[in-house]
CSV table of N, CA, C and O in Angstrom, one decimal:
chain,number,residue,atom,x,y,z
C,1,UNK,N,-0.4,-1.7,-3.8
C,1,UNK,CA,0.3,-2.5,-4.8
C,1,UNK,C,-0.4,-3.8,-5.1
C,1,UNK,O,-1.1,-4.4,-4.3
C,2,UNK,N,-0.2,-4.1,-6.4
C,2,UNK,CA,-0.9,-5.2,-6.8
C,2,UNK,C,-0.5,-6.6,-6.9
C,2,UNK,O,-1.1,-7.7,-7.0
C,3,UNK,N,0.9,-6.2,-6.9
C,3,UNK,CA,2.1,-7.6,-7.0
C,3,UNK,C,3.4,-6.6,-6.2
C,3,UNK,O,3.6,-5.4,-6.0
C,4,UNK,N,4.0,-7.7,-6.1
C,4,UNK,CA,5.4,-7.6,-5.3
C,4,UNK,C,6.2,-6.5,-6.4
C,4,UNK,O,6.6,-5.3,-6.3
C,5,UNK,N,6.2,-7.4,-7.2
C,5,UNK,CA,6.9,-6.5,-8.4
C,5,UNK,C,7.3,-4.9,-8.5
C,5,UNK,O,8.4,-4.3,-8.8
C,6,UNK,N,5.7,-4.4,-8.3
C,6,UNK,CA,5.9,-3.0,-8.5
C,6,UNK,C,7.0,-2.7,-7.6
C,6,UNK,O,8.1,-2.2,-8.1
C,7,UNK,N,6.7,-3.0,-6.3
C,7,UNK,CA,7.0,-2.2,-5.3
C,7,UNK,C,8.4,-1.9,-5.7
C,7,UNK,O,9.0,-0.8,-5.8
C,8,UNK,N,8.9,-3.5,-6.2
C,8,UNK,CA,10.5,-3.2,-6.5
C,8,UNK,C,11.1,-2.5,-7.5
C,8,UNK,O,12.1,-1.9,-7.3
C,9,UNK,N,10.1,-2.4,-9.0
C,9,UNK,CA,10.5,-1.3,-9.8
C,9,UNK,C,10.4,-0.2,-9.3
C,9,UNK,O,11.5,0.4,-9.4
C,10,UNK,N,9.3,0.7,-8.5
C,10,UNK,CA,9.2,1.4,-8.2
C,10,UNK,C,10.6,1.8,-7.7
C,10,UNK,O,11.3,2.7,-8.2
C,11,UNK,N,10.9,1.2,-6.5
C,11,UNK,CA,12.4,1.4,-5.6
C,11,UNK,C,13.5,1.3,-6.6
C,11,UNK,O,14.2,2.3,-6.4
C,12,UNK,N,13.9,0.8,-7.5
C,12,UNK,CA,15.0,0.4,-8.8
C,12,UNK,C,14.7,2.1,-9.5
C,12,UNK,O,15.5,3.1,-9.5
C,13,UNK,N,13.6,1.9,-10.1
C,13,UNK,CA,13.5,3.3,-10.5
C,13,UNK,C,13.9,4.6,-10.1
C,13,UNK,O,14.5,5.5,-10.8
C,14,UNK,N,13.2,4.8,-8.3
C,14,UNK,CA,13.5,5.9,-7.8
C,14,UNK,C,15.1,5.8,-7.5
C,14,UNK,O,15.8,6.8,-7.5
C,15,UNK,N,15.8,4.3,-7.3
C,15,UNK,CA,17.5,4.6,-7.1
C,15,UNK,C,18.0,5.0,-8.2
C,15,UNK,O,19.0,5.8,-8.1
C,16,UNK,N,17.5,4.7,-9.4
C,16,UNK,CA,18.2,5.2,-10.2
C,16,UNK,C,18.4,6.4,-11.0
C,16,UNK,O,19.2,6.9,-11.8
C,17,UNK,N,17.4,6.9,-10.6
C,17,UNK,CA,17.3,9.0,-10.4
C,17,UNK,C,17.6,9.3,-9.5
C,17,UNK,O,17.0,10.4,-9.3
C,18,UNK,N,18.4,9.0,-8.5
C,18,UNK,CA,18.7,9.6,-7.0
C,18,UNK,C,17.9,9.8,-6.5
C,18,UNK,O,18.2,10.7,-5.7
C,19,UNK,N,16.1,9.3,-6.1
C,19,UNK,CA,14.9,9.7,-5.8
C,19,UNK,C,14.5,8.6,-4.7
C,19,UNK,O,13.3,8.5,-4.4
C,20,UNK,N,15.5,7.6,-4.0
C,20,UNK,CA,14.9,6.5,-3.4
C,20,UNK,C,14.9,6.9,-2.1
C,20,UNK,O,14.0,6.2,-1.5
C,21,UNK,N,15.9,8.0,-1.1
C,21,UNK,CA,15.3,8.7,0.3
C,21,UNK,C,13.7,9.1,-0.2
C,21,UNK,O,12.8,9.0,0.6
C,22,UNK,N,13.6,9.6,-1.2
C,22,UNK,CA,12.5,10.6,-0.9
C,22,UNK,C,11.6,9.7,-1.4
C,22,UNK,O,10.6,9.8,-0.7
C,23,UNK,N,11.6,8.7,-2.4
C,23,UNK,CA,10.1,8.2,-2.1
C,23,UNK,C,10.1,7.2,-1.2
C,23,UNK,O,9.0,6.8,-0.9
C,24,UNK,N,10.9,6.9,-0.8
C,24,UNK,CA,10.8,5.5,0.7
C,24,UNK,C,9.9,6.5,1.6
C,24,UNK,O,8.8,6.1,2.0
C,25,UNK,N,10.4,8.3,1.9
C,25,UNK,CA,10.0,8.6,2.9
C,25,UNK,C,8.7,8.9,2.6
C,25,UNK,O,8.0,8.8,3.6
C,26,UNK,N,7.9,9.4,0.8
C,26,UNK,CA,6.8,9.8,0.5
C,26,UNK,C,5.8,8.6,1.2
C,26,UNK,O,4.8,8.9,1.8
C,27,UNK,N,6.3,7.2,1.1
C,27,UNK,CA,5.6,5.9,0.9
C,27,UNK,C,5.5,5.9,2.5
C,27,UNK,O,4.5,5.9,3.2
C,28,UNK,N,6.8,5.9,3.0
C,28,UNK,CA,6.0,6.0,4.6
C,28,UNK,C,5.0,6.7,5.0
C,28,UNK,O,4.1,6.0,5.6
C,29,UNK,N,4.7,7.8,4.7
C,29,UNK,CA,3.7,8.7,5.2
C,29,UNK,C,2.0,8.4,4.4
C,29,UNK,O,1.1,8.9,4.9
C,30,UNK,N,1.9,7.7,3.5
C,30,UNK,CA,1.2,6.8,3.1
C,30,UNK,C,0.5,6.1,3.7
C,30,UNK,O,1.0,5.5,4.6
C,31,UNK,N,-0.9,5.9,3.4
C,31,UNK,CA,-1.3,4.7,3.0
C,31,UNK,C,-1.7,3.5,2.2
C,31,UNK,O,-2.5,3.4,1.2
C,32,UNK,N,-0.8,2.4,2.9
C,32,UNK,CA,-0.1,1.9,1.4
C,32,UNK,C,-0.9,0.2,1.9
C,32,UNK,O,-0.9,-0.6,2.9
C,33,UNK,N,-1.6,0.2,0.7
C,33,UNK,CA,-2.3,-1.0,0.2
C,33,UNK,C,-1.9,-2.1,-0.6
C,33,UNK,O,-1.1,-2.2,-1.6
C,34,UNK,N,-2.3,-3.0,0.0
C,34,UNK,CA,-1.4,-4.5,-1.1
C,34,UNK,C,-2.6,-6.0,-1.5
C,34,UNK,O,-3.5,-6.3,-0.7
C,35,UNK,N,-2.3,-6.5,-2.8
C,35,UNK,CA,-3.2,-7.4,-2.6
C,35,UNK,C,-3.8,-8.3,-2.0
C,35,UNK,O,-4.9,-8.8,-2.1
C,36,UNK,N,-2.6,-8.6,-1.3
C,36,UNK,CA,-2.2,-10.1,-1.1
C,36,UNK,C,-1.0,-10.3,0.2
C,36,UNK,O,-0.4,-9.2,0.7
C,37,UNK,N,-0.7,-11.4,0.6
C,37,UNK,CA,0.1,-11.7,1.7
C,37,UNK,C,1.4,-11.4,1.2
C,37,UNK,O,2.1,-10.5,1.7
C,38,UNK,N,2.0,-12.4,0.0
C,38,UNK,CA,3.1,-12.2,-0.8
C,38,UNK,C,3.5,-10.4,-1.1
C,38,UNK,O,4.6,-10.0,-0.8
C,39,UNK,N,2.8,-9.7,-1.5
C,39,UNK,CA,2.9,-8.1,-1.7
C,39,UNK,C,3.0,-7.6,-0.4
C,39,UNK,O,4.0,-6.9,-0.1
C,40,UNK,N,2.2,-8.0,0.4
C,40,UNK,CA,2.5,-7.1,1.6
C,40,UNK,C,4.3,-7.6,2.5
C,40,UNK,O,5.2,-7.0,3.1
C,41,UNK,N,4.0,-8.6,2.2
C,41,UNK,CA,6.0,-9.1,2.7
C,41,UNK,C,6.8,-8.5,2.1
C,41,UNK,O,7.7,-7.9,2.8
C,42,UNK,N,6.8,-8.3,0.3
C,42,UNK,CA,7.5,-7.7,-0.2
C,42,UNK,C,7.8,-6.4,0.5
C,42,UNK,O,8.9,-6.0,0.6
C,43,UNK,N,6.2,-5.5,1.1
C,43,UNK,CA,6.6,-4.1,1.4
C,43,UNK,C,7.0,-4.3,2.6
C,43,UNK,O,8.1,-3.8,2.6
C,44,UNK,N,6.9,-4.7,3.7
C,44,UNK,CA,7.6,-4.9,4.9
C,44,UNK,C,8.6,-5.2,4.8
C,44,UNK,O,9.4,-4.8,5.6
C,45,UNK,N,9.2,-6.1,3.7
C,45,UNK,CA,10.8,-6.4,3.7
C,45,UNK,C,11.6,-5.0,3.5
C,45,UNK,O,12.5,-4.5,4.1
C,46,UNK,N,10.9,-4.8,2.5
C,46,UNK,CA,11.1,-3.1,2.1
C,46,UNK,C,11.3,-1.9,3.2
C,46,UNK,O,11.4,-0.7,2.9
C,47,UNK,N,11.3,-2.3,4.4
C,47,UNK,CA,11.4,-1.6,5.4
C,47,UNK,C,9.9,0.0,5.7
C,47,UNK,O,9.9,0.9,6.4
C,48,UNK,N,9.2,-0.4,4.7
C,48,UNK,CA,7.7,0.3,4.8
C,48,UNK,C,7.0,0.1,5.6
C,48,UNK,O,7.1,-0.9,6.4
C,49,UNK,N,5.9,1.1,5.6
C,49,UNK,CA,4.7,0.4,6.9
C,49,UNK,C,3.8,-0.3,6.1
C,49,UNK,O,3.4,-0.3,4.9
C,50,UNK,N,3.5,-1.3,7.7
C,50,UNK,CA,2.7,-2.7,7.6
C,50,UNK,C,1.3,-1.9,6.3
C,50,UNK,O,1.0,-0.7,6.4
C,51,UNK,N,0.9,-2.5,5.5
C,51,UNK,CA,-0.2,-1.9,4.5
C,51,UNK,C,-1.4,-2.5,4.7
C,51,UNK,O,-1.2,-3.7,5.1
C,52,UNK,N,-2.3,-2.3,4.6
C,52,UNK,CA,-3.5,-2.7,4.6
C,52,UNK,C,-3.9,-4.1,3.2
C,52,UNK,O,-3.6,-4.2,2.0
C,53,UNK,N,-4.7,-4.7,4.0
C,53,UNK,CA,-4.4,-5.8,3.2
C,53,UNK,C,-5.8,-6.3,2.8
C,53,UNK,O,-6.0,-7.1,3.8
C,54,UNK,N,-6.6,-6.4,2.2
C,54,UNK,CA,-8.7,-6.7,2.2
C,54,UNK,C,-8.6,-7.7,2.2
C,54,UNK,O,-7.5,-8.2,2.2
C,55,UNK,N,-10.1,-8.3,2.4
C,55,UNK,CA,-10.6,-9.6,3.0
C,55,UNK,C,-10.7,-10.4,2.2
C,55,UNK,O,-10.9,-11.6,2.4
C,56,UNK,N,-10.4,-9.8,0.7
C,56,UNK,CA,-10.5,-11.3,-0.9
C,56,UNK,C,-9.4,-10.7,-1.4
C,56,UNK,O,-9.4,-9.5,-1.2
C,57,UNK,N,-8.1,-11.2,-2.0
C,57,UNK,CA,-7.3,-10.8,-3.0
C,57,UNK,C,-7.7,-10.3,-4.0
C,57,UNK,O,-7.0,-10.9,-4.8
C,58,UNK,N,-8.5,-9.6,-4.6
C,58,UNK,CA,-9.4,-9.0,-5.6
C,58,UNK,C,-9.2,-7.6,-5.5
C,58,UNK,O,-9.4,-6.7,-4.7
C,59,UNK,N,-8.8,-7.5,-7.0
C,59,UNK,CA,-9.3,-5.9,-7.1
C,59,UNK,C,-10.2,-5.0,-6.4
C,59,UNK,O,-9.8,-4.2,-5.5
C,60,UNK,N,-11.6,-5.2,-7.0
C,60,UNK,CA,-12.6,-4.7,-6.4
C,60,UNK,C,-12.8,-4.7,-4.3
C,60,UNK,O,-13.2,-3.9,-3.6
C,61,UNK,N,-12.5,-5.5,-4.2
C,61,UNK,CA,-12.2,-5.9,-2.8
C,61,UNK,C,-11.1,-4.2,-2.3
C,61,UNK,O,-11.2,-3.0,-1.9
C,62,UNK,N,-10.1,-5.0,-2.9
C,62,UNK,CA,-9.1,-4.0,-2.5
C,62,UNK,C,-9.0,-2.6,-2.5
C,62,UNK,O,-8.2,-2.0,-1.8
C,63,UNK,N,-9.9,-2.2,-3.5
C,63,UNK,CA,-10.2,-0.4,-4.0
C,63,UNK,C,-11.4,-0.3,-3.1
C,63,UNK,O,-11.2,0.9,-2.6
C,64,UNK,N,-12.3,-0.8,-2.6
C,64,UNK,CA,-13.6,-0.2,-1.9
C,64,UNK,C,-12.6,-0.6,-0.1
C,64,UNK,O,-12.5,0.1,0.9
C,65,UNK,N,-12.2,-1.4,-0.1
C,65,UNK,CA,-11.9,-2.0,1.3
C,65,UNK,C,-10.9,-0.6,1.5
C,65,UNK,O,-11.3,0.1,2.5
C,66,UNK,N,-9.7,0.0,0.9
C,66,UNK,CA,-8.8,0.1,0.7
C,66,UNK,C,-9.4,2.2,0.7
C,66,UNK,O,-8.6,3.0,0.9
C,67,UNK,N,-10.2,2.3,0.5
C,67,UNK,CA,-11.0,3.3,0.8
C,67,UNK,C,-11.3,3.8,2.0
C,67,UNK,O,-10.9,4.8,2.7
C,68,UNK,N,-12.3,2.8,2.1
C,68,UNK,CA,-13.0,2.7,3.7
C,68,UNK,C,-12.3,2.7,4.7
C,68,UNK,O,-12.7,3.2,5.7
C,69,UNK,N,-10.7,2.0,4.7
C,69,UNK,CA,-9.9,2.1,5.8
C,69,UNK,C,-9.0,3.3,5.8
C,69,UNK,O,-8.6,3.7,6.9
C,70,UNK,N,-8.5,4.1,4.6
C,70,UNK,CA,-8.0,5.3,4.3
C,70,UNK,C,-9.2,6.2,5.0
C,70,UNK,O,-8.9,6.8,6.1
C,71,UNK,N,-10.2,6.3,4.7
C,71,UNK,CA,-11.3,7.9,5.6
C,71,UNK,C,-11.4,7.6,7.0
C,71,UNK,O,-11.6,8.4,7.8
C,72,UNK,N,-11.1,5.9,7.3
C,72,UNK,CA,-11.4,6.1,9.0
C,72,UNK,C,-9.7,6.5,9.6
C,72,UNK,O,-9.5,7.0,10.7
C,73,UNK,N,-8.7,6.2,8.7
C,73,UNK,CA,-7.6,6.5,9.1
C,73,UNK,C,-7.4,8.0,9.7
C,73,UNK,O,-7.0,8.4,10.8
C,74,UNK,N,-7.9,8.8,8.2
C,74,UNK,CA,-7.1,9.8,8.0
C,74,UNK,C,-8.8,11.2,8.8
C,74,UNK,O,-8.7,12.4,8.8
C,75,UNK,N,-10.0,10.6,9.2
C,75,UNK,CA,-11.0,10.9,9.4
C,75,UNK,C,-11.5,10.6,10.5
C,75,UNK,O,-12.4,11.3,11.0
C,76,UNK,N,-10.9,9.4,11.3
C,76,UNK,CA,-11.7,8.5,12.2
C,76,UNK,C,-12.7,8.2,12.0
C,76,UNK,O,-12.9,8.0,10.8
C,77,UNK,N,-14.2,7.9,13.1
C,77,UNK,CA,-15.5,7.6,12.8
C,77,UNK,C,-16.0,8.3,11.9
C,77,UNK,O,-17.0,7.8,11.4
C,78,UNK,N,-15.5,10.0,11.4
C,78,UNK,CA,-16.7,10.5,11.6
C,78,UNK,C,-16.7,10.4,9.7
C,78,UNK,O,-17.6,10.9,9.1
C,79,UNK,N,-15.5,9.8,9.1
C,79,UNK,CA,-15.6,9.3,7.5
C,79,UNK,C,-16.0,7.8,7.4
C,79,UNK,O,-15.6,7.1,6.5
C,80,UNK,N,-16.8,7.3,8.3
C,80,UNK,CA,-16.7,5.8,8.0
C,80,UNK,C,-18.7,5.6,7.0
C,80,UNK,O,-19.4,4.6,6.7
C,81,UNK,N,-18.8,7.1,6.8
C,81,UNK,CA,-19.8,6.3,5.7
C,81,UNK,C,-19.5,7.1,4.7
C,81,UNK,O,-20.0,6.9,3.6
């Protein structure tokens, strides 16, 4: 997520199709990326998991960083190049 915002349309949205168990639970199972300090509170308030957060608030930052931590996640070492 790129601002707080989303997160919350997203949730408003899925409540209001009856869809908000199932994507709270899609988003858990996730990994869930945020720009910034403010976005990632928003999703922790949100009762989601802690997200991955890069080392500049920047886009670019966030899509390569946000990569790199998804293949060692979901890969361990052996996706880290």
């Amino acid at each position: 997520f790129t601002i707080a915002q989303q997160l919350r349309n997203v949730l408003e949205v899925a409540a209001g199709i009856g869809l908000e168990a199932e994507v709270r639970s899609g988003l858990a199972g996730c990994v869930l990326a945020s720009i910034g300090p403010t976005t990632t509170e928003a999703i922790s308030a949100a009762g989601l998991p802690e997200p991955f957060e890069p080392s500049h608030a920047k886009m670019g930052q966030l899509v390569q960083e946000a990569c790199a931590f998804a293949r060692r996640k979901l890969f361990g070492n052996e996706g880290a190049n």
